Tab-separated table of C-alpha atoms and ligand atoms in Angstrom:
chain	number	residue	atom	x	y	z
A	914	UNK	CA	-17.323	41.827	-104.433
A	915	UNK	CA	-19.549	43.390	-107.040
A	916	UNK	CA	-22.265	45.994	-107.151
A	917	UNK	CA	-25.220	45.054	-109.308
A	918	UNK	CA	-25.884	48.219	-111.287
A	919	UNK	CA	-29.254	49.369	-112.625
A	920	UNK	CA	-28.421	48.471	-116.218
A	921	UNK	CA	-27.982	44.768	-115.426
A	922	UNK	CA	-30.388	44.322	-112.552
A	923	UNK	CA	-33.116	43.202	-114.962
A	924	UNK	CA	-31.101	40.067	-115.707
A	925	UNK	CA	-30.897	39.295	-111.981
A	926	UNK	CA	-34.610	39.852	-111.492
A	927	UNK	CA	-35.368	37.678	-114.494
A	928	UNK	CA	-33.328	34.803	-113.062
A	929	UNK	CA	-34.867	35.128	-109.616
A	930	UNK	CA	-38.383	35.231	-111.025
A	931	UNK	CA	-37.772	32.216	-113.249
A	932	UNK	CA	-36.406	30.224	-110.293
A	933	UNK	CA	-39.341	31.105	-108.040
A	934	UNK	CA	-41.779	30.185	-110.794
A	935	UNK	CA	-40.170	26.878	-111.760
A	936	UNK	CA	-39.368	25.726	-108.216
A	937	UNK	CA	-42.928	26.434	-107.065
A	938	UNK	CA	-44.250	23.983	-109.648
A	939	UNK	CA	-42.262	21.221	-107.908
A	940	UNK	CA	-43.476	22.221	-104.462
A	941	UNK	CA	-40.421	24.068	-103.148
A	942	UNK	CA	-40.945	26.999	-100.799
A	943	UNK	CA	-38.411	29.648	-99.942
A	944	UNK	CA	-36.461	29.758	-96.703
A	945	UNK	CA	-34.349	32.736	-95.648
A	946	UNK	CA	-31.554	32.192	-93.176
A	947	UNK	CA	-29.021	34.705	-91.781
A	948	UNK	CA	-25.804	35.296	-93.729
A	949	UNK	CA	-23.840	34.740	-90.519
A	950	UNK	CA	-23.556	31.401	-88.704
A	951	UNK	CA	-21.329	29.882	-86.044
A	952	UNK	CA	-18.077	28.790	-87.672
A	953	UNK	CA	-18.460	25.331	-86.204
A	954	UNK	CA	-21.507	24.639	-88.405
A	955	UNK	CA	-19.438	24.837	-91.579
A	956	UNK	CA	-16.443	22.956	-90.170
A	957	UNK	CA	-18.675	20.087	-89.120
A	958	UNK	CA	-20.695	19.869	-92.316
A	959	UNK	CA	-18.451	20.910	-95.220
A	960	UNK	CA	-15.413	19.177	-93.702
A	961	UNK	CA	-12.120	20.331	-92.166
A	962	UNK	CA	-9.965	19.238	-95.106
A	963	UNK	CA	-11.958	20.911	-97.885
A	964	UNK	CA	-10.823	23.999	-99.801
A	965	UNK	CA	-13.727	25.983	-98.416
A	966	UNK	CA	-12.957	25.339	-94.749
A	967	UNK	CA	-9.174	25.282	-95.117
A	968	UNK	CA	-8.789	28.554	-96.962
A	969	UNK	CA	-11.939	30.228	-98.228
A	970	UNK	CA	-14.036	31.210	-95.211
A	971	UNK	CA	-14.608	34.720	-93.931
A	972	UNK	CA	-14.271	33.965	-90.244
A	973	UNK	CA	-13.988	36.420	-87.377
A	974	UNK	CA	-14.552	36.645	-83.636
A	975	UNK	CA	-17.535	38.779	-82.630
A	976	UNK	CA	-17.457	41.099	-79.617
A	977	UNK	CA	-18.161	38.207	-77.234
A	978	UNK	CA	-15.356	36.184	-78.750
A	979	UNK	CA	-17.577	33.709	-80.620
A	980	UNK	CA	-16.173	32.512	-83.907
A	981	UNK	CA	-18.601	33.502	-86.658
A	982	UNK	CA	-18.468	32.890	-90.410
A	983	UNK	CA	-20.160	34.523	-93.386
A	984	UNK	CA	-21.910	31.590	-95.029
A	985	UNK	CA	-19.825	30.102	-97.867
A	986	UNK	CA	-22.760	27.969	-99.075
A	987	UNK	CA	-26.440	27.465	-98.394
A	988	UNK	CA	-26.997	23.819	-97.476
A	989	UNK	CA	-25.524	23.819	-93.963
A	990	UNK	CA	-27.483	26.905	-92.813
A	991	UNK	CA	-30.710	25.467	-94.251
A	992	UNK	CA	-30.116	22.189	-92.383
A	993	UNK	CA	-29.319	24.091	-89.195
A	994	UNK	CA	-32.632	25.896	-89.492
A	995	UNK	CA	-34.488	22.709	-90.456
A	996	UNK	CA	-33.265	21.025	-87.263
A	997	UNK	CA	-33.673	24.023	-84.968
A	998	UNK	CA	-37.240	24.735	-86.107
A	999	UNK	CA	-38.231	21.049	-86.131
A	1000	UNK	CA	-39.506	21.229	-89.696
A	1001	UNK	CA	-39.353	17.425	-89.944
A	1002	UNK	CA	-42.387	17.179	-87.665
A	1003	UNK	CA	-44.555	19.004	-90.231
A	1004	UNK	CA	-44.273	16.658	-93.198
A	1005	UNK	CA	-42.253	13.567	-94.183
A	1006	UNK	CA	-40.922	15.507	-97.190
A	1007	UNK	CA	-39.548	19.037	-96.880
A	1008	UNK	CA	-38.747	20.962	-100.048
A	1009	UNK	CA	-36.947	24.252	-99.513
A	1010	UNK	CA	-35.260	26.766	-101.781
A	1011	UNK	CA	-33.181	29.881	-101.199
A	1012	UNK	CA	-31.681	32.812	-103.052
A	1013	UNK	CA	-28.922	34.925	-101.631
A	1014	UNK	CA	-25.300	35.957	-101.259
A	1015	UNK	CA	-22.492	33.573	-100.270
A	1016	UNK	CA	-18.944	34.529	-99.278
A	1017	UNK	CA	-15.640	32.851	-100.059
A	1018	UNK	CA	-12.173	34.311	-99.754
A	1019	UNK	CA	-10.947	33.172	-103.180
A	1020	UNK	CA	-8.630	34.666	-105.773
A	1021	UNK	CA	-11.051	36.840	-107.741
A	1022	UNK	CA	-11.240	36.112	-111.495
A	1023	UNK	CA	-13.869	35.825	-114.195
A	1024	UNK	CA	-16.777	33.874	-112.733
A	1025	UNK	CA	-15.204	33.700	-109.266
A	1026	UNK	CA	-15.893	36.405	-106.707
A	1027	UNK	CA	-15.694	36.855	-102.947
A	1028	UNK	CA	-19.351	37.667	-102.597
A	1029	UNK	CA	-21.426	35.713	-105.090
A	1030	UNK	CA	-25.024	34.577	-105.257
A	1031	UNK	CA	-26.627	31.186	-105.339
A	1032	UNK	CA	-30.100	29.915	-106.006
A	1033	UNK	CA	-30.443	26.564	-104.328
A	1034	UNK	CA	-32.969	23.878	-103.516
A	1035	UNK	CA	-33.047	21.069	-100.957
A	1036	UNK	CA	-35.393	18.075	-100.789
A	1037	UNK	CA	-35.260	16.439	-97.365
A	1038	UNK	CA	-36.720	13.133	-96.206
A	1039	UNK	CA	-36.670	10.913	-99.295
A	1040	UNK	CA	-34.114	8.264	-100.163
A	1041	UNK	CA	-36.003	7.081	-103.240
A	1042	UNK	CA	-34.070	7.750	-106.483
A	1043	UNK	CA	-37.173	9.341	-107.966
A	1044	UNK	CA	-36.473	12.424	-105.879
A	1045	UNK	CA	-32.952	12.596	-107.339
A	1046	UNK	CA	-34.543	12.539	-110.795
A	1047	UNK	CA	-37.068	15.229	-109.771
A	1048	UNK	CA	-34.300	17.509	-108.546
A	1049	UNK	CA	-32.420	17.078	-111.803
A	1050	UNK	CA	-35.585	17.541	-113.868
A	1051	UNK	CA	-36.255	20.785	-112.010
A	1052	UNK	CA	-32.712	21.999	-112.695
A	1053	UNK	CA	-33.114	21.070	-116.371
A	1054	UNK	CA	-36.514	22.813	-116.463
A	1055	UNK	CA	-35.023	25.984	-114.973
A	1056	UNK	CA	-32.263	26.148	-117.576
A	1057	UNK	CA	-34.716	25.537	-120.401
A	1058	UNK	CA	-36.954	28.254	-118.952
A	1059	UNK	CA	-34.185	30.872	-118.932
A	1060	UNK	CA	-33.123	29.903	-122.435
A	1061	UNK	CA	-29.661	28.520	-121.639
A	1062	UNK	CA	-29.066	25.295	-123.525
A	1063	UNK	CA	-25.267	25.301	-123.695
A	1064	UNK	CA	-24.937	23.238	-120.522
A	1065	UNK	CA	-24.378	19.581	-119.960
A	1066	UNK	CA	-25.417	17.607	-116.902
A	1067	UNK	CA	-22.721	15.345	-115.497
A	1068	UNK	CA	-23.627	12.832	-112.837
A	1069	UNK	CA	-21.712	10.431	-110.651
A	1070	UNK	CA	-22.145	8.382	-107.510
A	1071	UNK	CA	-19.802	8.882	-104.569
A	1072	UNK	CA	-20.970	5.793	-102.692
A	1073	UNK	CA	-21.782	5.775	-99.000
A	1074	UNK	CA	-20.117	5.039	-95.638
A	1075	UNK	CA	-20.390	1.320	-96.465
A	1076	UNK	CA	-18.479	1.329	-99.752
A	1077	UNK	CA	-16.465	4.545	-99.826
A	1078	UNK	CA	-13.857	3.818	-97.101
A	1079	UNK	CA	-12.687	0.718	-98.950
A	1080	UNK	CA	-12.470	2.553	-102.230
A	1081	UNK	CA	-10.743	5.485	-100.559
A	1082	UNK	CA	-8.081	3.119	-99.211
A	1083	UNK	CA	-7.525	1.670	-102.676
A	1084	UNK	CA	-7.257	5.137	-104.167
A	1085	UNK	CA	-4.667	6.241	-101.597
A	1086	UNK	CA	-2.630	3.128	-102.375
A	1087	UNK	CA	-2.884	3.833	-106.082
A	1088	UNK	CA	-1.845	7.484	-105.625
A	1089	UNK	CA	1.117	6.546	-103.429
A	1090	UNK	CA	2.710	4.798	-106.416
A	1091	UNK	CA	2.623	7.867	-108.647
A	1092	UNK	CA	3.180	10.835	-106.360
A	1093	UNK	CA	6.070	12.332	-108.326
A	1094	UNK	CA	4.203	13.940	-111.258
A	1095	UNK	CA	1.356	15.275	-109.099
A	1096	UNK	CA	1.096	18.967	-108.219
A	1097	UNK	CA	2.196	20.123	-104.762
A	1098	UNK	CA	-1.430	20.524	-103.655
A	1099	UNK	CA	-2.270	16.919	-104.551
A	1100	UNK	CA	0.923	15.567	-102.977
A	1101	UNK	CA	-0.171	17.278	-99.797
A	1102	UNK	CA	-3.822	16.224	-99.811
A	1103	UNK	CA	-3.770	12.728	-101.304
A	1104	UNK	CA	-3.991	11.137	-97.864
A	1105	UNK	CA	-6.481	13.455	-96.201
A	1106	UNK	CA	-8.710	13.997	-99.241
A	1107	UNK	CA	-7.689	11.559	-102.003
A	1108	UNK	CA	-10.886	11.968	-104.035
A	1109	UNK	CA	-10.057	15.634	-104.624
A	1110	UNK	CA	-6.984	14.535	-106.603
A	1111	UNK	CA	-9.287	13.092	-109.291
A	1112	UNK	CA	-10.896	16.493	-109.628
A	1113	UNK	CA	-7.636	18.495	-109.828
A	1114	UNK	CA	-7.521	20.839	-112.802
A	1115	UNK	CA	-3.718	20.562	-113.252
A	1116	UNK	CA	-2.988	18.751	-116.524
A	1117	UNK	CA	-0.155	16.647	-115.069
A	1118	UNK	CA	-2.467	15.361	-112.323
A	1119	UNK	CA	-5.155	14.506	-114.861
A	1120	UNK	CA	-2.709	12.576	-117.043
A	1121	UNK	CA	-1.068	10.754	-114.153
A	1122	UNK	CA	-4.377	9.601	-112.701
A	1123	UNK	CA	-6.092	8.713	-115.994
A	1124	UNK	CA	-6.400	5.055	-114.960
A	1125	UNK	CA	-7.226	5.658	-111.310
A	1126	UNK	CA	-9.904	3.383	-109.867
A	1127	UNK	CA	-13.384	4.957	-110.014
A	1128	UNK	CA	-15.945	5.024	-107.213
A	1129	UNK	CA	-18.741	3.855	-109.512
A	1130	UNK	CA	-16.864	0.589	-110.087
A	1131	UNK	CA	-16.683	-0.008	-106.328
A	1132	UNK	CA	-20.221	0.792	-105.179
A	1133	UNK	CA	-21.946	-1.525	-102.709
A	1134	UNK	CA	-25.106	-3.280	-103.901
A	1135	UNK	CA	-27.481	-0.632	-102.513
A	1136	UNK	CA	-25.568	2.310	-103.973
A	1137	UNK	CA	-25.200	0.555	-107.315
A	1138	UNK	CA	-28.933	-0.107	-107.434
A	1139	UNK	CA	-29.697	3.481	-106.384
A	1140	UNK	CA	-27.478	4.944	-109.089
A	1141	UNK	CA	-28.925	2.772	-111.829
A	1142	UNK	CA	-32.450	3.754	-110.743
A	1143	UNK	CA	-31.505	7.443	-110.895
A	1144	UNK	CA	-30.324	6.930	-114.481
A	1145	UNK	CA	-33.463	4.954	-115.293
A	1146	UNK	CA	-35.740	7.770	-114.113
A	1147	UNK	CA	-33.670	10.423	-115.900
A	1148	UNK	CA	-34.095	8.409	-119.112
A	1149	UNK	CA	-37.807	8.071	-118.440
A	1150	UNK	CA	-38.150	11.847	-117.971
A	1151	UNK	CA	-36.003	12.700	-121.002
A	1152	UNK	CA	-33.405	14.555	-118.940
A	1153	UNK	CA	-30.107	14.391	-120.862
A	1154	UNK	CA	-26.952	13.578	-118.840
A	1155	UNK	CA	-23.541	11.979	-119.060
A	1156	UNK	CA	-21.854	9.903	-116.373
A	1157	UNK	CA	-18.556	11.468	-115.287
A	1158	UNK	CA	-16.824	8.928	-113.060
A	1159	UNK	CA	-14.096	11.419	-112.088
A	1160	UNK	CA	-16.393	14.065	-110.723
A	1161	UNK	CA	-16.056	14.538	-106.992
A	1162	UNK	CA	-17.436	17.475	-105.100
A	1163	UNK	CA	-15.487	19.802	-102.843
A	1164	UNK	CA	-17.687	19.241	-99.798
A	1165	UNK	CA	-17.384	16.214	-97.506
A	1166	UNK	CA	-21.079	15.689	-96.866
A	1167	UNK	CA	-21.934	14.299	-100.305
A	1168	UNK	CA	-22.864	10.630	-100.742
A	1169	UNK	CA	-24.329	8.698	-103.664
A	1170	UNK	CA	-25.736	10.920	-106.438
A	1171	UNK	CA	-23.619	13.988	-107.212
A	1172	UNK	CA	-23.837	16.213	-110.236
A	1173	UNK	CA	-22.613	19.333	-111.979
A	1174	UNK	CA	-24.011	21.400	-114.782
A	1175	UNK	CA	-21.070	22.500	-116.904
A	1176	UNK	CA	-20.660	24.802	-119.879
A	1177	UNK	CA	-17.827	25.460	-122.311
A	1178	UNK	CA	-18.723	29.151	-122.516
A	1179	UNK	CA	-17.027	30.409	-119.364
A	1180	UNK	CA	-13.416	29.291	-119.640
A	1181	UNK	CA	-12.077	27.486	-116.597
A	1182	UNK	CA	-14.944	28.426	-114.231
A	1183	UNK	CA	-17.095	25.938	-116.093
A	1184	UNK	CA	-19.604	24.807	-113.448
A	1185	UNK	CA	-22.845	26.794	-113.351
A	1186	UNK	CA	-24.628	24.556	-110.872
A	1187	UNK	CA	-23.710	21.658	-108.652
A	1188	UNK	CA	-25.143	19.449	-105.994
A	1189	UNK	CA	-25.791	16.010	-104.669
A	1190	UNK	CA	-27.119	13.793	-101.955
A	1191	UNK	CA	-26.202	14.384	-98.318
A	1192	UNK	CA	-27.828	11.488	-96.421
A	1193	UNK	CA	-26.260	11.546	-92.951
A	1194	UNK	CA	-25.612	15.295	-92.817
A	1195	UNK	CA	-28.706	16.200	-90.809
A	1196	UNK	CA	-28.026	13.482	-88.260
A	1197	UNK	CA	-24.385	14.532	-87.938
A	1198	UNK	CA	-25.575	18.056	-87.110
A	1199	UNK	CA	-27.727	16.730	-84.276
A	1200	UNK	CA	-31.009	16.345	-86.180
A	1201	UNK	CA	-33.111	13.339	-87.162
A	1202	UNK	CA	-31.608	10.660	-89.425
A	1203	UNK	CA	-33.122	11.949	-92.646
A	1204	UNK	CA	-31.697	11.796	-96.164
A	1205	UNK	CA	-31.523	14.840	-98.411
A	1206	UNK	CA	-30.490	16.040	-101.836
A	1207	UNK	CA	-30.020	19.499	-103.297
A	1208	UNK	CA	-28.152	21.830	-105.608
A	1209	UNK	CA	-26.901	25.378	-105.901
A	1210	UNK	CA	-26.778	27.468	-109.059
A	1211	UNK	CA	-24.119	30.195	-109.351
A	1212	UNK	CA	-25.952	33.340	-110.446
A	1213	UNK	CA	-22.942	35.414	-111.545
A	1214	UNK	CA	-21.984	32.717	-114.033
A	1215	UNK	CA	-25.504	32.695	-115.471
A	1216	UNK	CA	-25.452	36.473	-115.781
A	1217	UNK	CA	-22.187	36.166	-117.730
A	1218	UNK	CA	-23.902	33.728	-120.096
A	1219	UNK	CA	-26.977	35.855	-120.709
A	1220	UNK	CA	-27.092	38.889	-122.961
A	1221	UNK	CA	-27.984	41.843	-120.755
A	1222	UNK	CA	-29.752	43.659	-123.603
A	1223	UNK	CA	-32.057	40.824	-124.600
A	1224	UNK	CA	-35.729	41.059	-123.717
A	1225	UNK	CA	-36.031	39.167	-120.466
A	1226	UNK	CA	-39.752	38.761	-120.078
A	1227	UNK	CA	-40.632	35.141	-119.488
A	1228	UNK	CA	-42.112	33.653	-122.612
A	1229	UNK	CA	-45.284	31.530	-122.687
A	1230	UNK	CA	-44.462	27.865	-122.906
A	1231	UNK	CA	-47.462	27.105	-125.094
A	1232	UNK	CA	-49.876	28.975	-127.343
A	1233	UNK	CA	-52.993	27.036	-128.306
A	1234	UNK	CA	-54.602	28.161	-131.556
A	1235	UNK	CA	-58.131	26.911	-132.210
A	1236	UNK	CA	-60.585	26.945	-135.094
A	1237	UNK	CA	-64.334	26.504	-134.591
A	1238	UNK	CA	-66.368	26.989	-131.427
A	1239	UNK	CA	-65.995	23.411	-130.197
A	1240	UNK	CA	-62.232	23.557	-130.693
A	1241	UNK	CA	-62.067	26.932	-128.937
A	1242	UNK	CA	-63.832	25.428	-125.943
A	1243	UNK	CA	-61.469	22.458	-125.882
A	1244	UNK	CA	-58.492	24.809	-126.163
A	1245	UNK	CA	-59.819	26.942	-123.324
A	1246	UNK	CA	-60.182	23.958	-120.986
A	1247	UNK	CA	-56.755	22.622	-121.942
A	1248	UNK	CA	-55.097	25.986	-121.406
A	1249	UNK	CA	-56.753	26.448	-118.015
A	1250	UNK	CA	-55.750	22.970	-116.867
A	1251	UNK	CA	-52.140	23.559	-117.889
A	1252	UNK	CA	-52.090	26.923	-116.101
A	1253	UNK	CA	-53.415	25.250	-112.974
A	1254	UNK	CA	-50.471	22.864	-113.228
A	1255	UNK	CA	-47.979	25.702	-113.448
A	1256	UNK	CA	-47.527	25.924	-117.215
A	1257	UNK	CA	-47.625	29.415	-118.712
A	1258	UNK	CA	-50.096	28.892	-121.589
A	1259	UNK	CA	-51.928	31.417	-123.789
A	1260	UNK	CA	-54.695	31.509	-126.411
A	1261	UNK	CA	-56.739	34.009	-128.402
A	1262	UNK	CA	-59.860	35.670	-126.925
A	1263	UNK	CA	-60.843	37.844	-129.899
A	1264	UNK	CA	-62.187	35.314	-132.399
A	1265	UNK	CA	-59.169	35.895	-134.647
A	1266	UNK	CA	-58.369	33.866	-137.765
A	1267	UNK	CA	-55.902	31.010	-137.504
A	1268	UNK	CA	-53.316	33.117	-139.288
A	1269	UNK	CA	-53.764	36.002	-136.845
A	1270	UNK	CA	-53.597	33.593	-133.898
A	1271	UNK	CA	-50.295	32.230	-135.162
A	1272	UNK	CA	-48.975	35.762	-135.634
A	1273	UNK	CA	-49.797	36.479	-131.994
A	1274	UNK	CA	-48.109	33.238	-130.853
A	1275	UNK	CA	-45.037	34.447	-132.704
A	1276	UNK	CA	-45.211	37.903	-131.216
A	1277	UNK	CA	-45.551	36.560	-127.685
A	1278	UNK	CA	-42.525	34.352	-128.357
A	1279	UNK	CA	-44.381	31.176	-127.369
A	1280	UNK	CA	-41.970	28.266	-127.057
A	1281	UNK	CA	-44.503	25.741	-128.409
A	1282	UNK	CA	-47.728	26.023	-130.378
A	1283	UNK	CA	-50.592	23.630	-130.819
A	1284	UNK	CA	-53.416	23.926	-133.352
A	1285	UNK	CA	-56.824	22.417	-132.622
A	1286	UNK	CA	-59.403	22.109	-135.423
A	1287	UNK	CA	-62.157	19.635	-136.388
A	1288	UNK	CA	-59.696	16.920	-137.301
A	1289	UNK	CA	-57.867	17.211	-133.964
A	1290	UNK	CA	-61.140	17.124	-132.038
A	1291	UNK	CA	-62.154	13.932	-133.859
A	1292	UNK	CA	-58.863	12.090	-133.389
A	1293	UNK	CA	-57.927	13.561	-130.002
A	1294	UNK	CA	-54.432	14.076	-131.447
A	1295	UNK	CA	-52.622	17.265	-132.455
A	1296	UNK	CA	-49.193	18.466	-133.581
A	1297	UNK	CA	-47.096	20.138	-130.896
A	1298	UNK	CA	-44.684	22.449	-132.678
A	1299	UNK	CA	-41.472	23.790	-131.218
A	1300	UNK	CA	-41.172	27.293	-132.613
A	1301	UNK	CA	-37.373	27.554	-132.376
A	1302	UNK	CA	-36.680	24.808	-134.899
A	1303	UNK	CA	-40.108	23.962	-136.347
A	1304	UNK	CA	-39.908	20.361	-135.157
A	1305	UNK	CA	-43.248	18.671	-134.453
A	1306	UNK	CA	-44.459	15.775	-132.371
A	1307	UNK	CA	-47.905	14.250	-132.341
A	1308	UNK	CA	-49.570	14.477	-128.914
A	1309	UNK	CA	-52.747	13.208	-127.286
A	1310	UNK	CA	-54.749	16.238	-126.223
A	1311	UNK	CA	-55.630	14.599	-122.942
A	1312	UNK	CA	-52.041	13.851	-122.015
A	1313	UNK	CA	-50.582	17.140	-123.183
A	1314	UNK	CA	-49.014	17.949	-119.846
A	1315	UNK	CA	-47.110	14.679	-119.873
A	1316	UNK	CA	-45.614	15.427	-123.261
A	1317	UNK	CA	-44.990	19.051	-122.512
A	1318	UNK	CA	-43.460	18.778	-119.055
A	1319	UNK	CA	-40.160	17.142	-120.045
A	1320	UNK	CA	-39.784	19.697	-122.838
A	1321	UNK	CA	-40.066	22.814	-120.729
B	1647	LIG	P1	-15.717	25.729	-108.421
B	1647	LIG	O1	-15.275	24.371	-108.842
B	1647	LIG	O2	-16.049	26.589	-109.573
B	1647	LIG	O3	-14.832	26.357	-107.410
B	1647	LIG	P2	-17.350	24.858	-106.271
B	1647	LIG	O4	-17.309	23.384	-106.361
B	1647	LIG	O5	-16.515	25.541	-105.275
B	1647	LIG	O6	-17.115	25.489	-107.709
B	1647	LIG	P3	-20.038	24.848	-105.205
B	1647	LIG	O7	-19.646	25.002	-103.824
B	1647	LIG	O8	-20.524	23.546	-105.679
B	1647	LIG	O9	-18.854	25.357	-106.150
B	1647	LIG	O10	-21.115	25.965	-105.593
B	1647	LIG	C1	-22.106	25.796	-106.601
B	1647	LIG	C2	-21.981	26.849	-107.680
B	1647	LIG	O11	-21.777	28.143	-107.131
B	1647	LIG	C3	-20.790	26.666	-108.600
B	1647	LIG	O12	-21.092	25.723	-109.588
B	1647	LIG	C4	-20.616	28.050	-109.164
B	1647	LIG	O13	-21.519	28.277	-110.227
B	1647	LIG	C5	-20.985	28.930	-108.017
B	1647	LIG	N1	-19.781	29.435	-107.325
B	1647	LIG	C6	-19.017	28.791	-106.409
B	1647	LIG	N2	-18.030	29.587	-105.968
B	1647	LIG	C7	-18.185	30.775	-106.620
B	1647	LIG	C8	-17.480	32.033	-106.582
B	1647	LIG	N3	-16.434	32.236	-105.780
B	1647	LIG	N4	-17.914	33.027	-107.385
B	1647	LIG	C9	-18.985	32.858	-108.200
B	1647	LIG	N5	-19.687	31.712	-108.274
B	1647	LIG	C10	-19.298	30.675	-107.486
B	1648	LIG	MG1	-14.643	26.503	-105.343
């Protein structure tokens, strides 16, 4: 368990601020739950045969003999609170986020600690694949906002109670034939948790199961349709991803869309965020039959990826430079509209020359710039320039937000 010392706390604050800012744009509000819950909550939700429940929980009996556990993850406590406080009665869609410490009794190593911190988000009440795409867009937006681009989004579908049991049976049969080369852990768990074998990091297990049947080839019609819609919307929103048919998650409650954000910069602890759909979880905990989807980002791993000495003020996403009073007025209205929609935009208020305006954009570290002059006013079109690489795209001034949103 680590102390966060004064010389690195600015990185933590930067990450927390960025998350609050980005998540608010998508309508997520914070929920704070206790770090301690009844043990039973985690056994019932995460699953008895998972690594977390089998070996990683900090569990103890309190003075009245109740079995209590320091939360190993955030989703189950949030669902417990959602049910207990009847949040479903307030709105058909509930969007919650949290930031806080989690506890797992693991072997400590780089990127893996016994107290660690997660920023997470949960969208409850919507089965539509557009919400899956929104969740992934928000995750993508957050990473762009904090300046980490060395991550890749991997997605998969784990099916549902209609199609998974059949597939699971086939996988067990397949694994039975090739038990010998598998590691001891996989030989032990292939019957209770066969999907975990696909996810095993041991090289011999990877090689032996290279041709194992994949869930995405055995989805029922509804799950297949859902997964292809998720991909369709991700394409539409310009969110880059790859399908990883071997990805399974270490928690039993996941169905359908699951995903991980991985990096090659952290050695073997390569996942910086992970999540998925958990339709059925709320009902199984005694709540209404509502679907849900969410993710958790591991903060320690992000801190390892960020340079602690870099300037961590959040940079404006757009600087609008304008020439001529009509253009200045247009720029002012555009900037204000974007701000109202949650985009950090800036412009000049001192009647400076174009050159001086561009110098200021540079100094502020604006991610994009846009110049509006007579020509742009006439055509309604302008060049949106990405400062990092100088690349430009032509945009309609009146649909700027649409062009900008997938980029930030
Ligand atoms: P891993 O495969 O690395 O063990 P996991 O599947 O157990 O991850 P999740 O339960 O999905 O992790 O948690 C989401 C994120 O929380 C992970 O992607 C990771 O960034 C972070 N995380 C999980 N466990 C730890 C830990 N012990 N120390 C630091 N960060 C962690
Ligand atoms: Mg783990």
